[in-house]
Amino acid sequence: MFAEERQAEIARLVGDTRRVSGADLARRFTVTMETIRRDLAALESEGVLRRVHGGAVSLDRTDSVEQSLDSRATLKTPAKRRIAAAALELLEYTEATSVVLDAGSTVETFADALATRRTGSSDQSLLVMTHALHVAGRLADQPEIDLELVGGRVRTLTWAASGVFTAEQYNRYRADVAFLGCNGVAAGFGFSTPELPEAAVKTAIVNSARKVVVLCDAEKHNHENLARFATFTQVDALITDAAPTGPLAAALEEGGVEVIVA
């Protein structure tokens, strides 16, 4: 098979399945991984697909590709700050004494805002539980915060623990309120994330908290990822930077989710 024929077949496969594995392609066409890498590079230069670790995805699938913490931290910064400010205001209103903070750049921005929070000397300190190293780092030296670091195997992509062991620890808690990030929220599916181990931890957090708040910018509206971690009826509030519309707005209302636009 000529390279042009192979690349045309790869383009067709990406269009049909939206994601292909480099190893699977090498076996399918009986060629080396280096040959597949050259094929994918050529197709990416033509605007057919986007290369990712281990293979490639179609251009309309890029929302389901998890970004590194560093790359996500540079996106939507003004929106994240507004969402964080609204989350801090909600926290003050709830008068919570125990809080769970999820991983993610928006939650990290909220942790930055929380680090500036000042209470009276007679107020009870706030217990914060998190499995995210970057979030813990923002709060570790705050005298008015008691920090509980939840352990497990840390993913280098997110700087956060994930998997069954981490989820089991959260199952032992009953926090007043949990603040979670998400990679997508869509009518008919709910709140989702690309990775199953991460979804397991998020689901455990949802089940452990008396009040569940999701921090999610509008770019993630109407997007579905691989793993759902919460339905609409399991979430109490969504803090976002633009009002949801259409079926998503209807699903949030039907599920009883309070939408706060920052």
CSV table of N, CA, C and O in Angstrom, one decimal, residues 14 25 31 36 40 44 48 53 57 99 116-118 121 130 134 170 185 191 220 255 262:
chain,number,residue,atom,x,y,z
A,14,VAL,N,-10.2,8.0,11.4
A,14,VAL,CA,-10.3,9.1,12.3
A,14,VAL,C,-11.7,9.7,12.2
A,14,VAL,O,-12.4,10.0,13.2
A,25,LEU,N,-2.8,1.2,14.5
A,25,LEU,CA,-2.6,1.6,13.1
A,25,LEU,C,-1.4,0.8,12.5
A,25,LEU,O,-1.4,0.3,11.4
A,31,VAL,N,3.2,-1.9,9.4
A,31,VAL,CA,4.3,-0.9,9.2
A,31,VAL,C,4.8,-0.6,10.6
A,31,VAL,O,4.2,-0.9,11.6
A,36,ILE,N,3.9,5.3,11.0
A,36,ILE,CA,2.7,5.9,11.4
A,36,ILE,C,2.8,7.3,11.9
A,36,ILE,O,2.0,8.2,11.6
A,40,LEU,N,0.8,10.5,10.5
A,40,LEU,CA,0.0,11.3,11.3
A,40,LEU,C,0.4,12.8,11.2
A,40,LEU,O,-0.4,13.7,11.2
A,44,GLU,N,-1.8,15.8,10.0
A,44,GLU,CA,-2.0,17.0,10.9
A,44,GLU,C,-1.7,18.3,10.1
A,44,GLU,O,-2.3,19.3,10.3
A,48,VAL,N,-6.2,17.5,8.8
A,48,VAL,CA,-7.2,16.4,8.9
A,48,VAL,C,-7.4,16.0,10.3
A,48,VAL,O,-8.6,15.5,10.6
A,53,HIS,N,-0.9,12.1,22.4
A,53,HIS,CA,0.0,11.1,23.0
A,53,HIS,C,-0.6,9.7,22.6
A,53,HIS,O,-1.8,9.4,23.0
A,57,VAL,N,-6.6,12.3,17.2
A,57,VAL,CA,-8.0,12.5,17.3
A,57,VAL,C,-8.5,13.4,16.2
A,57,VAL,O,-7.7,14.2,15.6
A,99,VAL,N,-14.5,21.7,53.8
A,99,VAL,CA,-14.6,21.9,52.3
A,99,VAL,C,-13.7,20.9,51.6
A,99,VAL,O,-12.6,20.6,52.1
A,116,THR,N,-6.6,34.2,50.3
A,116,THR,CA,-6.6,35.6,50.7
A,116,THR,C,-7.8,35.9,51.6
A,116,THR,O,-7.9,37.0,52.1
A,117,ARG,N,-8.6,34.9,51.9
A,117,ARG,CA,-9.7,35.0,52.8
A,117,ARG,C,-9.2,35.3,54.2
A,117,ARG,O,-8.4,34.6,54.7
A,118,ARG,N,-9.8,36.3,54.9
A,118,ARG,CA,-9.5,36.6,56.2
A,118,ARG,C,-10.7,36.6,57.1
A,118,ARG,O,-11.8,37.2,56.7
A,121,SER,N,-10.6,36.6,64.5
A,121,SER,CA,-9.8,35.7,65.3
A,121,SER,C,-10.7,34.7,66.1
A,121,SER,O,-10.2,33.6,66.4
A,130,THR,N,-8.1,18.0,50.1
A,130,THR,CA,-7.9,18.0,48.7
A,130,THR,C,-6.9,16.8,48.3
A,130,THR,O,-6.1,16.5,49.2
A,134,HIS,N,-1.2,20.9,43.6
A,134,HIS,CA,-1.1,22.3,43.3
A,134,HIS,C,-2.1,23.1,44.2
A,134,HIS,O,-1.8,24.2,44.5
A,170,TYR,N,-12.1,9.4,50.3
A,170,TYR,CA,-13.2,10.4,50.3
A,170,TYR,C,-14.5,9.8,50.8
A,170,TYR,O,-15.4,10.5,51.4
A,185,VAL,N,-20.1,19.5,30.4
A,185,VAL,CA,-21.4,19.4,31.0
A,185,VAL,C,-22.4,19.4,29.8
A,185,VAL,O,-22.3,20.4,29.0
A,191,PHE,N,-22.2,15.8,34.1
A,191,PHE,CA,-20.9,16.4,34.2
A,191,PHE,C,-19.9,15.3,34.0
A,191,PHE,O,-20.0,14.2,34.5
A,220,LYS,N,-17.0,24.8,28.2
A,220,LYS,CA,-17.2,23.4,28.4
A,220,LYS,C,-18.7,23.0,28.4
A,220,LYS,O,-19.0,21.9,28.5
A,255,GLY,N,-33.0,19.4,36.8
A,255,GLY,CA,-32.3,18.8,37.8
A,255,GLY,C,-32.2,19.5,39.2
A,255,GLY,O,-31.6,19.0,40.1
A,262,ALA,N,-21.0,34.3,36.9
A,262,ALA,CA,-20.0,35.2,37.5
A,262,ALA,C,-19.6,36.3,36.5
A,262,ALA,O,-19.6,36.1,35.3
